[in-house]
Protein backbone atom coordinates (compact mmCIF):
# COMPACT_ATOMS: atom_id res chain seq x y z
CA UNK A 1 0.00 0.00 0.00
CA UNK A 2 1.59 3.27 -1.08
CA UNK A 3 -0.97 5.63 0.43
CA UNK A 4 -0.69 7.88 3.46
CA UNK A 5 -0.49 5.91 6.69
CA UNK A 6 -1.18 7.05 10.24
CA UNK A 7 -0.51 5.48 13.58
CA UNK A 8 -2.23 4.79 15.89
CA UNK A 9 -5.69 4.56 14.34
CA UNK A 10 -7.38 5.05 17.71
CA UNK A 11 -6.18 6.59 20.94
CA UNK A 12 -8.04 6.86 24.21
CA UNK A 13 -6.38 8.93 26.88
CA UNK A 14 -7.18 10.67 30.11
CA UNK A 15 -7.34 14.41 30.39
CA UNK A 16 -3.93 15.89 31.11
CA UNK A 17 -1.92 13.17 29.38
CA UNK A 18 0.34 13.76 26.38
CA UNK A 19 -0.25 11.96 23.10
CA UNK A 20 1.78 11.67 19.90
CA UNK A 21 0.57 10.69 16.47
CA UNK A 22 2.62 9.68 13.47
CA UNK A 23 2.01 10.21 9.77
CA UNK A 24 3.89 8.65 6.86
CA UNK A 25 3.08 10.46 3.62
CA UNK A 26 3.00 9.03 0.12
CA UNK A 27 6.57 8.35 -0.92
CA UNK A 28 8.25 11.42 -2.46
CA UNK A 29 5.40 13.77 -1.53
CA UNK A 30 7.18 16.80 -0.20
CA UNK A 31 4.14 18.56 1.32
CA UNK A 32 2.48 17.19 4.42
CA UNK A 33 -0.59 18.57 6.18
CA UNK A 34 -2.40 18.01 9.45
CA UNK A 35 -6.14 18.59 9.77
CA UNK A 36 -8.63 18.00 12.55
CA UNK A 37 -12.22 16.91 12.04
CA UNK A 38 -15.04 16.84 14.55
CA UNK A 39 -18.48 15.33 14.08
CA UNK A 40 -20.62 17.13 11.54
CA UNK A 41 -17.81 19.38 10.35
CA UNK A 42 -15.38 19.32 7.48
CA UNK A 43 -11.67 18.91 8.23
CA UNK A 44 -9.98 22.04 9.59
CA UNK A 45 -6.42 22.92 8.70
CA UNK A 46 -3.86 22.78 11.51
CA UNK A 47 -0.42 23.02 9.95
CA UNK A 48 1.66 22.10 6.93
CA UNK A 49 5.22 21.26 5.99
CA UNK A 50 7.15 21.58 2.82
CA UNK A 51 9.97 19.09 3.20
CA UNK A 52 11.14 19.59 6.79
CA UNK A 53 10.07 23.23 7.06
CA UNK A 54 6.84 24.02 8.90
CA UNK A 55 5.44 26.84 6.77
CA UNK A 56 2.11 27.64 8.35
CA UNK A 57 0.24 27.02 11.58
CA UNK A 58 -3.43 27.68 12.14
CA UNK A 59 -4.66 29.71 15.09
CA UNK A 60 -6.41 26.47 16.06
CA UNK A 61 -2.99 25.09 16.96
CA UNK A 62 -2.57 26.17 20.56
CA UNK A 63 0.74 26.08 22.42
CA UNK A 64 -0.11 22.56 23.56
CA UNK A 65 0.21 21.31 20.01
CA UNK A 66 3.51 20.77 18.25
CA UNK A 67 4.31 19.14 14.95
CA UNK A 68 7.60 18.07 13.46
CA UNK A 69 8.89 16.59 10.26
CA UNK A 70 12.56 16.19 11.09
CA UNK A 71 13.87 14.60 7.90
CA UNK A 72 11.22 15.70 5.48
CA UNK A 73 9.60 12.27 5.47
CA UNK A 74 7.29 11.20 8.31
CA UNK A 75 5.72 13.72 10.69
CA UNK A 76 4.58 13.64 14.30
CA UNK A 77 1.86 15.66 15.98
CA UNK A 78 2.06 15.92 19.76
CA UNK A 79 -0.66 17.22 22.04
CA UNK A 80 0.41 18.03 25.57
CA UNK A 81 -1.94 18.14 28.56
CA UNK A 82 -4.88 16.90 26.54
CA UNK A 83 -8.32 18.37 27.12
CA UNK A 84 -11.73 16.90 26.35
CA UNK A 85 -12.11 19.45 23.58
CA UNK A 86 -9.16 17.83 21.79
CA UNK A 87 -11.30 14.77 21.05
CA UNK A 88 -11.47 14.58 17.25
CA UNK A 89 -10.20 12.76 14.20
CA UNK A 90 -6.69 13.92 13.32
CA UNK A 91 -6.06 13.58 9.61
CA UNK A 92 -2.79 13.76 7.75
CA UNK A 93 -2.57 14.48 4.04
CA UNK A 94 0.24 14.78 1.55
CA UNK A 95 0.78 16.28 -1.86
CA UNK A 96 3.58 16.72 -4.32
CA UNK A 97 5.20 19.87 -5.54
CA UNK A 98 5.15 18.29 -8.99
CA UNK A 99 1.36 18.61 -9.18
CA UNK A 100 0.25 22.02 -10.36
CA UNK A 101 -3.17 21.41 -8.86
CA UNK A 102 -1.82 20.31 -5.46
CA UNK A 103 -4.23 17.44 -4.93
CA UNK A 104 -4.06 16.32 -1.32
CA UNK A 105 -4.47 12.67 -0.34
CA UNK A 106 -5.55 11.77 3.14
CA UNK A 107 -4.53 9.02 5.50
CA UNK A 108 -7.06 6.98 7.53
CA UNK A 109 -6.78 9.33 10.50
CA UNK A 110 -6.18 8.90 14.21
CA UNK A 111 -9.33 9.07 16.28
CA UNK A 112 -8.56 10.64 19.66
CA UNK A 113 -10.88 10.33 22.63
CA UNK A 114 -9.98 12.29 25.75
CA UNK A 115 -11.82 11.08 28.86
CA UNK B 1 -19.91 35.17 5.20
CA UNK B 2 -18.28 31.82 5.91
CA UNK B 3 -15.25 30.93 3.80
CA UNK B 4 -16.93 27.89 2.30
CA UNK B 5 -20.63 27.14 2.43
CA UNK B 6 -22.24 23.97 1.25
CA UNK B 7 -25.80 22.76 0.78
CA UNK B 8 -26.73 21.51 4.27
CA UNK B 9 -28.63 18.45 3.10
CA UNK B 10 -29.26 15.69 3.81
CA UNK B 11 -30.27 14.47 0.39
CA UNK B 12 -32.33 11.29 0.08
CA UNK B 13 -32.79 10.14 -3.50
CA UNK B 14 -33.89 6.94 -5.23
CA UNK B 15 -31.48 4.88 -7.29
CA UNK B 16 -31.09 6.29 -10.77
CA UNK B 17 -31.81 9.86 -9.74
CA UNK B 18 -29.69 12.85 -10.63
CA UNK B 19 -28.47 14.91 -7.70
CA UNK B 20 -26.53 18.17 -7.59
CA UNK B 21 -24.48 19.74 -4.83
CA UNK B 22 -23.37 23.35 -4.68
CA UNK B 23 -20.67 25.05 -2.73
CA UNK B 24 -19.91 28.78 -2.51
CA UNK B 25 -16.63 30.32 -1.43
CA UNK B 26 -15.68 33.80 -0.30
CA UNK B 27 -12.00 34.10 -1.22
CA UNK B 28 -11.78 35.23 -4.82
CA UNK B 29 -8.04 34.46 -4.81
CA UNK B 30 -8.73 30.73 -4.34
CA UNK B 31 -6.72 28.71 -6.79
CA UNK B 32 -7.83 25.11 -6.83
CA UNK B 33 -11.12 23.40 -6.13
CA UNK B 34 -11.99 19.85 -5.21
CA UNK B 35 -14.77 17.46 -4.32
CA UNK B 36 -14.06 14.77 -1.75
CA UNK B 37 -16.19 11.82 -0.75
CA UNK B 38 -16.20 10.66 2.86
CA UNK B 39 -17.74 7.44 4.10
CA UNK B 40 -18.81 7.17 7.72
CA UNK B 41 -15.82 7.22 10.08
CA UNK B 42 -13.36 7.09 7.17
CA UNK B 43 -11.00 9.62 5.67
CA UNK B 44 -11.98 11.97 2.84
CA UNK B 45 -11.12 10.52 -0.55
CA UNK B 46 -10.47 12.79 -3.51
CA UNK B 47 -13.34 12.41 -5.94
CA UNK B 48 -12.58 15.12 -8.48
CA UNK B 49 -10.51 18.20 -9.01
CA UNK B 50 -12.61 20.99 -10.53
CA UNK B 51 -11.11 22.64 -13.56
CA UNK B 52 -12.02 26.02 -14.97
CA UNK B 53 -13.59 24.53 -18.06
CA UNK B 54 -15.59 21.98 -16.10
CA UNK B 55 -14.81 18.29 -16.14
CA UNK B 56 -16.58 14.98 -16.24
CA UNK B 57 -15.65 11.55 -14.94
CA UNK B 58 -18.22 8.94 -15.81
CA UNK B 59 -21.43 9.80 -13.97
CA UNK B 60 -19.83 12.75 -12.17
CA UNK B 61 -19.60 16.29 -13.55
CA UNK B 62 -17.91 19.19 -11.78
CA UNK B 63 -18.31 22.84 -12.67
CA UNK B 64 -16.58 26.01 -11.53
CA UNK B 65 -18.07 29.49 -11.77
CA UNK B 66 -15.41 31.98 -10.73
CA UNK B 67 -17.59 35.03 -11.34
CA UNK B 68 -20.22 33.82 -8.88
CA UNK B 69 -17.67 32.00 -6.72
CA UNK B 70 -19.24 28.59 -6.60
CA UNK B 71 -18.51 25.04 -7.60
CA UNK B 72 -20.97 22.26 -8.25
CA UNK B 73 -21.03 18.49 -8.45
CA UNK B 74 -23.62 16.59 -10.47
CA UNK B 75 -24.14 12.87 -10.02
CA UNK B 76 -26.19 11.14 -12.68
CA UNK B 77 -27.82 7.72 -12.44
CA UNK B 78 -27.03 7.52 -8.73
CA UNK B 79 -26.11 4.15 -7.24
CA UNK B 80 -26.53 2.78 -3.73
CA UNK B 81 -22.75 2.93 -3.44
CA UNK B 82 -22.82 6.71 -3.94
CA UNK B 83 -24.26 7.08 -0.43
CA UNK B 84 -21.67 9.13 1.48
CA UNK B 85 -20.88 12.64 2.62
CA UNK B 86 -19.64 14.92 -0.13
CA UNK B 87 -17.21 17.66 0.88
CA UNK B 88 -16.15 20.59 -1.22
CA UNK B 89 -12.65 21.92 -0.62
CA UNK B 90 -11.14 25.20 -1.74
CA UNK B 91 -7.40 25.65 -1.86
CA UNK B 92 -5.61 28.85 -1.00
CA UNK B 93 -1.96 29.20 0.04
CA UNK B 94 -1.59 25.40 -0.20
CA UNK B 95 -4.14 24.63 2.50
CA UNK B 96 -7.66 23.34 1.99
CA UNK B 97 -10.75 24.92 3.47
CA UNK B 98 -13.65 22.49 3.56
CA UNK B 99 -17.37 22.89 3.65
CA UNK B 100 -19.31 21.02 6.32
CA UNK B 101 -20.27 18.33 3.86
CA UNK B 102 -23.58 17.15 2.45
CA UNK B 103 -24.88 13.70 3.32
CA UNK B 104 -26.30 11.77 0.40
CA UNK B 105 -28.37 8.65 0.87
CA UNK B 106 -29.36 6.72 -2.23
CA UNK B 107 -32.34 4.46 -1.57
CA UNK B 108 -33.27 1.26 -3.43
PDB file of C-alpha atoms in Angstrom:
ATOM      1  CA  UNK A   1       0.000   0.000   0.000  1.00  0.00           C
ATOM      2  CA  UNK A   2       1.589   3.270  -1.078  1.00  0.00           C
ATOM      3  CA  UNK A   3      -0.969   5.626   0.433  1.00  0.00           C
ATOM      4  CA  UNK A   4      -0.695   7.884   3.464  1.00  0.00           C
ATOM      5  CA  UNK A   5      -0.494   5.908   6.690  1.00  0.00           C
ATOM      6  CA  UNK A   6      -1.185   7.052  10.240  1.00  0.00           C
ATOM      7  CA  UNK A   7      -0.514   5.476  13.579  1.00  0.00           C
ATOM      8  CA  UNK A   8      -2.234   4.795  15.887  1.00  0.00           C
ATOM      9  CA  UNK A   9      -5.686   4.560  14.342  1.00  0.00           C
ATOM     10  CA  UNK A  10      -7.379   5.049  17.706  1.00  0.00           C
ATOM     11  CA  UNK A  11      -6.179   6.589  20.939  1.00  0.00           C
ATOM     12  CA  UNK A  12      -8.036   6.859  24.207  1.00  0.00           C
ATOM     13  CA  UNK A  13      -6.376   8.929  26.876  1.00  0.00           C
ATOM     14  CA  UNK A  14      -7.176  10.672  30.110  1.00  0.00           C
ATOM     15  CA  UNK A  15      -7.341  14.414  30.390  1.00  0.00           C
ATOM     16  CA  UNK A  16      -3.931  15.885  31.107  1.00  0.00           C
ATOM     17  CA  UNK A  17      -1.923  13.171  29.382  1.00  0.00           C
ATOM     18  CA  UNK A  18       0.336  13.758  26.383  1.00  0.00           C
ATOM     19  CA  UNK A  19      -0.245  11.956  23.097  1.00  0.00           C
ATOM     20  CA  UNK A  20       1.775  11.673  19.900  1.00  0.00           C
ATOM     21  CA  UNK A  21       0.570  10.692  16.466  1.00  0.00           C
ATOM     22  CA  UNK A  22       2.622   9.681  13.474  1.00  0.00           C
ATOM     23  CA  UNK A  23       2.007  10.210   9.767  1.00  0.00           C
ATOM     24  CA  UNK A  24       3.886   8.650   6.860  1.00  0.00           C
ATOM     25  CA  UNK A  25       3.085  10.462   3.615  1.00  0.00           C
ATOM     26  CA  UNK A  26       3.004   9.034   0.124  1.00  0.00           C
ATOM     27  CA  UNK A  27       6.570   8.354  -0.924  1.00  0.00           C
ATOM     28  CA  UNK A  28       8.253  11.418  -2.457  1.00  0.00           C
ATOM     29  CA  UNK A  29       5.405  13.765  -1.526  1.00  0.00           C
ATOM     30  CA  UNK A  30       7.177  16.798  -0.200  1.00  0.00           C
ATOM     31  CA  UNK A  31       4.145  18.556   1.317  1.00  0.00           C
ATOM     32  CA  UNK A  32       2.485  17.188   4.423  1.00  0.00           C
ATOM     33  CA  UNK A  33      -0.589  18.567   6.184  1.00  0.00           C
ATOM     34  CA  UNK A  34      -2.396  18.006   9.452  1.00  0.00           C
ATOM     35  CA  UNK A  35      -6.143  18.587   9.769  1.00  0.00           C
ATOM     36  CA  UNK A  36      -8.633  18.003  12.555  1.00  0.00           C
ATOM     37  CA  UNK A  37     -12.217  16.913  12.039  1.00  0.00           C
ATOM     38  CA  UNK A  38     -15.044  16.843  14.550  1.00  0.00           C
ATOM     39  CA  UNK A  39     -18.483  15.331  14.085  1.00  0.00           C
ATOM     40  CA  UNK A  40     -20.619  17.130  11.541  1.00  0.00           C
ATOM     41  CA  UNK A  41     -17.813  19.379  10.352  1.00  0.00           C
ATOM     42  CA  UNK A  42     -15.379  19.318   7.484  1.00  0.00           C
ATOM     43  CA  UNK A  43     -11.671  18.911   8.229  1.00  0.00           C
ATOM     44  CA  UNK A  44      -9.983  22.044   9.592  1.00  0.00           C
ATOM     45  CA  UNK A  45      -6.424  22.920   8.696  1.00  0.00           C
ATOM     46  CA  UNK A  46      -3.862  22.778  11.511  1.00  0.00           C
ATOM     47  CA  UNK A  47      -0.421  23.022   9.953  1.00  0.00           C
ATOM     48  CA  UNK A  48       1.664  22.099   6.929  1.00  0.00           C
ATOM     49  CA  UNK A  49       5.224  21.260   5.992  1.00  0.00           C
ATOM     50  CA  UNK A  50       7.153  21.582   2.815  1.00  0.00           C
ATOM     51  CA  UNK A  51       9.968  19.086   3.198  1.00  0.00           C
ATOM     52  CA  UNK A  52      11.137  19.585   6.793  1.00  0.00           C
ATOM     53  CA  UNK A  53      10.071  23.231   7.064  1.00  0.00           C
ATOM     54  CA  UNK A  54       6.836  24.020   8.899  1.00  0.00           C
ATOM     55  CA  UNK A  55       5.445  26.835   6.767  1.00  0.00           C
ATOM     56  CA  UNK A  56       2.109  27.641   8.353  1.00  0.00           C
ATOM     57  CA  UNK A  57       0.241  27.020  11.576  1.00  0.00           C
ATOM     58  CA  UNK A  58      -3.432  27.677  12.143  1.00  0.00           C
ATOM     59  CA  UNK A  59      -4.655  29.715  15.086  1.00  0.00           C
ATOM     60  CA  UNK A  60      -6.405  26.466  16.061  1.00  0.00           C
ATOM     61  CA  UNK A  61      -2.988  25.093  16.958  1.00  0.00           C
ATOM     62  CA  UNK A  62      -2.566  26.173  20.559  1.00  0.00           C
ATOM     63  CA  UNK A  63       0.743  26.083  22.419  1.00  0.00           C
ATOM     64  CA  UNK A  64      -0.108  22.564  23.558  1.00  0.00           C
ATOM     65  CA  UNK A  65       0.209  21.309  20.010  1.00  0.00           C
ATOM     66  CA  UNK A  66       3.505  20.770  18.253  1.00  0.00           C
ATOM     67  CA  UNK A  67       4.311  19.143  14.954  1.00  0.00           C
ATOM     68  CA  UNK A  68       7.598  18.072  13.464  1.00  0.00           C
ATOM     69  CA  UNK A  69       8.889  16.591  10.260  1.00  0.00           C
ATOM     70  CA  UNK A  70      12.559  16.193  11.085  1.00  0.00           C
ATOM     71  CA  UNK A  71      13.872  14.596   7.903  1.00  0.00           C
ATOM     72  CA  UNK A  72      11.218  15.699   5.480  1.00  0.00           C
ATOM     73  CA  UNK A  73       9.602  12.273   5.469  1.00  0.00           C
ATOM     74  CA  UNK A  74       7.286  11.200   8.314  1.00  0.00           C
ATOM     75  CA  UNK A  75       5.719  13.715  10.688  1.00  0.00           C
ATOM     76  CA  UNK A  76       4.584  13.636  14.304  1.00  0.00           C
ATOM     77  CA  UNK A  77       1.862  15.663  15.983  1.00  0.00           C
ATOM     78  CA  UNK A  78       2.058  15.922  19.758  1.00  0.00           C
ATOM     79  CA  UNK A  79      -0.657  17.215  22.039  1.00  0.00           C
ATOM     80  CA  UNK A  80       0.414  18.025  25.570  1.00  0.00           C
ATOM     81  CA  UNK A  81      -1.936  18.141  28.564  1.00  0.00           C
ATOM     82  CA  UNK A  82      -4.882  16.900  26.538  1.00  0.00           C
ATOM     83  CA  UNK A  83      -8.321  18.370  27.121  1.00  0.00           C
ATOM     84  CA  UNK A  84     -11.729  16.897  26.349  1.00  0.00           C
ATOM     85  CA  UNK A  85     -12.106  19.445  23.577  1.00  0.00           C
ATOM     86  CA  UNK A  86      -9.161  17.831  21.788  1.00  0.00           C
ATOM     87  CA  UNK A  87     -11.297  14.773  21.047  1.00  0.00           C
ATOM     88  CA  UNK A  88     -11.475  14.584  17.252  1.00  0.00           C
ATOM     89  CA  UNK A  89     -10.196  12.758  14.195  1.00  0.00           C
ATOM     90  CA  UNK A  90      -6.690  13.922  13.318  1.00  0.00           C
ATOM     91  CA  UNK A  91      -6.064  13.580   9.614  1.00  0.00           C
ATOM     92  CA  UNK A  92      -2.788  13.757   7.749  1.00  0.00           C
ATOM     93  CA  UNK A  93      -2.573  14.481   4.044  1.00  0.00           C
ATOM     94  CA  UNK A  94       0.243  14.784   1.548  1.00  0.00           C
ATOM     95  CA  UNK A  95       0.780  16.279  -1.860  1.00  0.00           C
ATOM     96  CA  UNK A  96       3.583  16.722  -4.321  1.00  0.00           C
ATOM     97  CA  UNK A  97       5.198  19.875  -5.538  1.00  0.00           C
ATOM     98  CA  UNK A  98       5.152  18.291  -8.985  1.00  0.00           C
ATOM     99  CA  UNK A  99       1.364  18.606  -9.177  1.00  0.00           C
ATOM    100  CA  UNK A 100       0.251  22.025 -10.363  1.00  0.00           C
ATOM    101  CA  UNK A 101      -3.171  21.412  -8.856  1.00  0.00           C
ATOM    102  CA  UNK A 102      -1.820  20.311  -5.456  1.00  0.00           C
ATOM    103  CA  UNK A 103      -4.226  17.435  -4.926  1.00  0.00           C
ATOM    104  CA  UNK A 104      -4.059  16.322  -1.319  1.00  0.00           C
ATOM    105  CA  UNK A 105      -4.472  12.665  -0.343  1.00  0.00           C
ATOM    106  CA  UNK A 106      -5.554  11.767   3.145  1.00  0.00           C
ATOM    107  CA  UNK A 107      -4.528   9.021   5.498  1.00  0.00           C
ATOM    108  CA  UNK A 108      -7.055   6.985   7.526  1.00  0.00           C
ATOM    109  CA  UNK A 109      -6.784   9.329  10.503  1.00  0.00           C
ATOM    110  CA  UNK A 110      -6.179   8.904  14.208  1.00  0.00           C
ATOM    111  CA  UNK A 111      -9.331   9.071  16.285  1.00  0.00           C
ATOM    112  CA  UNK A 112      -8.563  10.636  19.658  1.00  0.00           C
ATOM    113  CA  UNK A 113     -10.880  10.328  22.632  1.00  0.00           C
ATOM    114  CA  UNK A 114      -9.985  12.289  25.755  1.00  0.00           C
ATOM    115  CA  UNK A 115     -11.816  11.080  28.856  1.00  0.00           C
TER     116      UNK A 115
ATOM    117  CA  UNK B   1     -19.910  35.168   5.205  1.00  0.00           C
ATOM    118  CA  UNK B   2     -18.275  31.822   5.909  1.00  0.00           C
ATOM    119  CA  UNK B   3     -15.249  30.933   3.796  1.00  0.00           C
ATOM    120  CA  UNK B   4     -16.932  27.893   2.296  1.00  0.00           C
ATOM    121  CA  UNK B   5     -20.626  27.139   2.432  1.00  0.00           C
ATOM    122  CA  UNK B   6     -22.240  23.971   1.250  1.00  0.00           C
ATOM    123  CA  UNK B   7     -25.800  22.762   0.782  1.00  0.00           C
ATOM    124  CA  UNK B   8     -26.727  21.513   4.266  1.00  0.00           C
ATOM    125  CA  UNK B   9     -28.631  18.452   3.095  1.00  0.00           C
ATOM    126  CA  UNK B  10     -29.260  15.689   3.813  1.00  0.00           C
ATOM    127  CA  UNK B  11     -30.270  14.470   0.386  1.00  0.00           C
ATOM    128  CA  UNK B  12     -32.325  11.294   0.085  1.00  0.00           C
ATOM    129  CA  UNK B  13     -32.785  10.140  -3.498  1.00  0.00           C
ATOM    130  CA  UNK B  14     -33.892   6.936  -5.232  1.00  0.00           C
ATOM    131  CA  UNK B  15     -31.482   4.877  -7.289  1.00  0.00           C
ATOM    132  CA  UNK B  16     -31.095   6.288 -10.765  1.00  0.00           C
ATOM    133  CA  UNK B  17     -31.808   9.857  -9.736  1.00  0.00           C
ATOM    134  CA  UNK B  18     -29.688  12.852 -10.631  1.00  0.00           C
ATOM    135  CA  UNK B  19     -28.475  14.910  -7.702  1.00  0.00           C
ATOM    136  CA  UNK B  20     -26.535  18.174  -7.590  1.00  0.00           C
ATOM    137  CA  UNK B  21     -24.483  19.742  -4.828  1.00  0.00           C
ATOM    138  CA  UNK B  22     -23.373  23.346  -4.680  1.00  0.00           C
ATOM    139  CA  UNK B  23     -20.671  25.055  -2.735  1.00  0.00           C
ATOM    140  CA  UNK B  24     -19.912  28.779  -2.509  1.00  0.00           C
ATOM    141  CA  UNK B  25     -16.631  30.320  -1.428  1.00  0.00           C
ATOM    142  CA  UNK B  26     -15.679  33.796  -0.303  1.00  0.00           C
ATOM    143  CA  UNK B  27     -11.998  34.095  -1.220  1.00  0.00           C
ATOM    144  CA  UNK B  28     -11.776  35.235  -4.817  1.00  0.00           C
ATOM    145  CA  UNK B  29      -8.039  34.456  -4.812  1.00  0.00           C
ATOM    146  CA  UNK B  30      -8.727  30.725  -4.343  1.00  0.00           C
ATOM    147  CA  UNK B  31      -6.719  28.711  -6.795  1.00  0.00           C
ATOM    148  CA  UNK B  32      -7.832  25.108  -6.831  1.00  0.00           C
ATOM    149  CA  UNK B  33     -11.118  23.402  -6.126  1.00  0.00           C
ATOM    150  CA  UNK B  34     -11.993  19.853  -5.211  1.00  0.00           C
ATOM    151  CA  UNK B  35     -14.773  17.464  -4.316  1.00  0.00           C
ATOM    152  CA  UNK B  36     -14.063  14.772  -1.749  1.00  0.00           C
ATOM    153  CA  UNK B  37     -16.186  11.819  -0.746  1.00  0.00           C
ATOM    154  CA  UNK B  38     -16.198  10.661   2.865  1.00  0.00           C
ATOM    155  CA  UNK B  39     -17.744   7.445   4.101  1.00  0.00           C
ATOM    156  CA  UNK B  40     -18.815   7.172   7.720  1.00  0.00           C
ATOM    157  CA  UNK B  41     -15.816   7.218  10.082  1.00  0.00           C
ATOM    158  CA  UNK B  42     -13.360   7.094   7.173  1.00  0.00           C
ATOM    159  CA  UNK B  43     -10.996   9.625   5.675  1.00  0.00           C
ATOM    160  CA  UNK B  44     -11.983  11.972   2.837  1.00  0.00           C
ATOM    161  CA  UNK B  45     -11.120  10.521  -0.550  1.00  0.00           C
ATOM    162  CA  UNK B  46     -10.474  12.789  -3.511  1.00  0.00           C
ATOM    163  CA  UNK B  47     -13.345  12.407  -5.941  1.00  0.00           C
ATOM    164  CA  UNK B  48     -12.579  15.123  -8.475  1.00  0.00           C
ATOM    165  CA  UNK B  49     -10.513  18.197  -9.006  1.00  0.00           C
ATOM    166  CA  UNK B  50     -12.613  20.986 -10.529  1.00  0.00           C
ATOM    167  CA  UNK B  51     -11.114  22.637 -13.564  1.00  0.00           C
ATOM    168  CA  UNK B  52     -12.015  26.021 -14.967  1.00  0.00           C
ATOM    169  CA  UNK B  53     -13.591  24.534 -18.064  1.00  0.00           C
ATOM    170  CA  UNK B  54     -15.589  21.982 -16.102  1.00  0.00           C
ATOM    171  CA  UNK B  55     -14.814  18.293 -16.140  1.00  0.00           C
ATOM    172  CA  UNK B  56     -16.576  14.976 -16.237  1.00  0.00           C
ATOM    173  CA  UNK B  57     -15.653  11.550 -14.939  1.00  0.00           C
ATOM    174  CA  UNK B  58     -18.225   8.941 -15.810  1.00  0.00           C
ATOM    175  CA  UNK B  59     -21.435   9.800 -13.965  1.00  0.00           C
ATOM    176  CA  UNK B  60     -19.831  12.746 -12.171  1.00  0.00           C
ATOM    177  CA  UNK B  61     -19.604  16.286 -13.550  1.00  0.00           C
ATOM    178  CA  UNK B  62     -17.914  19.185 -11.782  1.00  0.00           C
ATOM    179  CA  UNK B  63     -18.314  22.841 -12.675  1.00  0.00           C
ATOM    180  CA  UNK B  64     -16.579  26.013 -11.535  1.00  0.00           C
ATOM    181  CA  UNK B  65     -18.073  29.490 -11.771  1.00  0.00           C
ATOM    182  CA  UNK B  66     -15.406  31.982 -10.729  1.00  0.00           C
ATOM    183  CA  UNK B  67     -17.593  35.027 -11.340  1.00  0.00           C
ATOM    184  CA  UNK B  68     -20.223  33.819  -8.877  1.00  0.00           C
ATOM    185  CA  UNK B  69     -17.666  32.004  -6.723  1.00  0.00           C
ATOM    186  CA  UNK B  70     -19.244  28.588  -6.596  1.00  0.00           C
ATOM    187  CA  UNK B  71     -18.514  25.038  -7.596  1.00  0.00           C
ATOM    188  CA  UNK B  72     -20.974  22.261  -8.249  1.00  0.00           C
ATOM    189  CA  UNK B  73     -21.029  18.485  -8.454  1.00  0.00           C
ATOM    190  CA  UNK B  74     -23.621  16.586 -10.465  1.00  0.00           C
ATOM    191  CA  UNK B  75     -24.137  12.866 -10.016  1.00  0.00           C
ATOM    192  CA  UNK B  76     -26.189  11.142 -12.682  1.00  0.00           C
ATOM    193  CA  UNK B  77     -27.822   7.718 -12.438  1.00  0.00           C
ATOM    194  CA  UNK B  78     -27.033   7.522  -8.733  1.00  0.00           C
ATOM    195  CA  UNK B  79     -26.110   4.147  -7.237  1.00  0.00           C
ATOM    196  CA  UNK B  80     -26.534   2.780  -3.734  1.00  0.00           C
ATOM    197  CA  UNK B  81     -22.747   2.932  -3.441  1.00  0.00           C
ATOM    198  CA  UNK B  82     -22.821   6.707  -3.939  1.00  0.00           C
ATOM    199  CA  UNK B  83     -24.256   7.080  -0.425  1.00  0.00           C
ATOM    200  CA  UNK B  84     -21.671   9.127   1.476  1.00  0.00           C
ATOM    201  CA  UNK B  85     -20.876  12.642   2.622  1.00  0.00           C
ATOM    202  CA  UNK B  86     -19.636  14.925  -0.134  1.00  0.00           C
ATOM    203  CA  UNK B  87     -17.211  17.658   0.880  1.00  0.00           C
ATOM    204  CA  UNK B  88     -16.151  20.587  -1.225  1.00  0.00           C
ATOM    205  CA  UNK B  89     -12.652  21.923  -0.624  1.00  0.00           C
ATOM    206  CA  UNK B  90     -11.140  25.202  -1.738  1.00  0.00           C
ATOM    207  CA  UNK B  91      -7.399  25.652  -1.864  1.00  0.00           C
ATOM    208  CA  UNK B  92      -5.610  28.854  -1.002  1.00  0.00           C
ATOM    209  CA  UNK B  93      -1.960  29.198   0.044  1.00  0.00           C
ATOM    210  CA  UNK B  94      -1.588  25.399  -0.203  1.00  0.00           C
ATOM    211  CA  UNK B  95      -4.136  24.629   2.504  1.00  0.00           C
ATOM    212  CA  UNK B  96      -7.657  23.338   1.992  1.00  0.00           C
ATOM    213  CA  UNK B  97     -10.749  24.922   3.474  1.00  0.00           C
ATOM    214  CA  UNK B  98     -13.652  22.491   3.558  1.00  0.00           C
ATOM    215  CA  UNK B  99     -17.374  22.887   3.649  1.00  0.00           C
ATOM    216  CA  UNK B 100     -19.308  21.025   6.319  1.00  0.00           C
ATOM    217  CA  UNK B 101     -20.272  18.333   3.857  1.00  0.00           C
ATOM    218  CA  UNK B 102     -23.578  17.148   2.452  1.00  0.00           C
ATOM    219  CA  UNK B 103     -24.876  13.698   3.321  1.00  0.00           C
ATOM    220  CA  UNK B 104     -26.299  11.774   0.399  1.00  0.00           C
ATOM    221  CA  UNK B 105     -28.365   8.645   0.874  1.00  0.00           C
ATOM    222  CA  UNK B 106     -29.362   6.718  -2.229  1.00  0.00           C
ATOM    223  CA  UNK B 107     -32.338   4.465  -1.573  1.00  0.00           C
ATOM    224  CA  UNK B 108     -33.271   1.256  -3.430  1.00  0.00           C
TER     225      UNK B 108
END
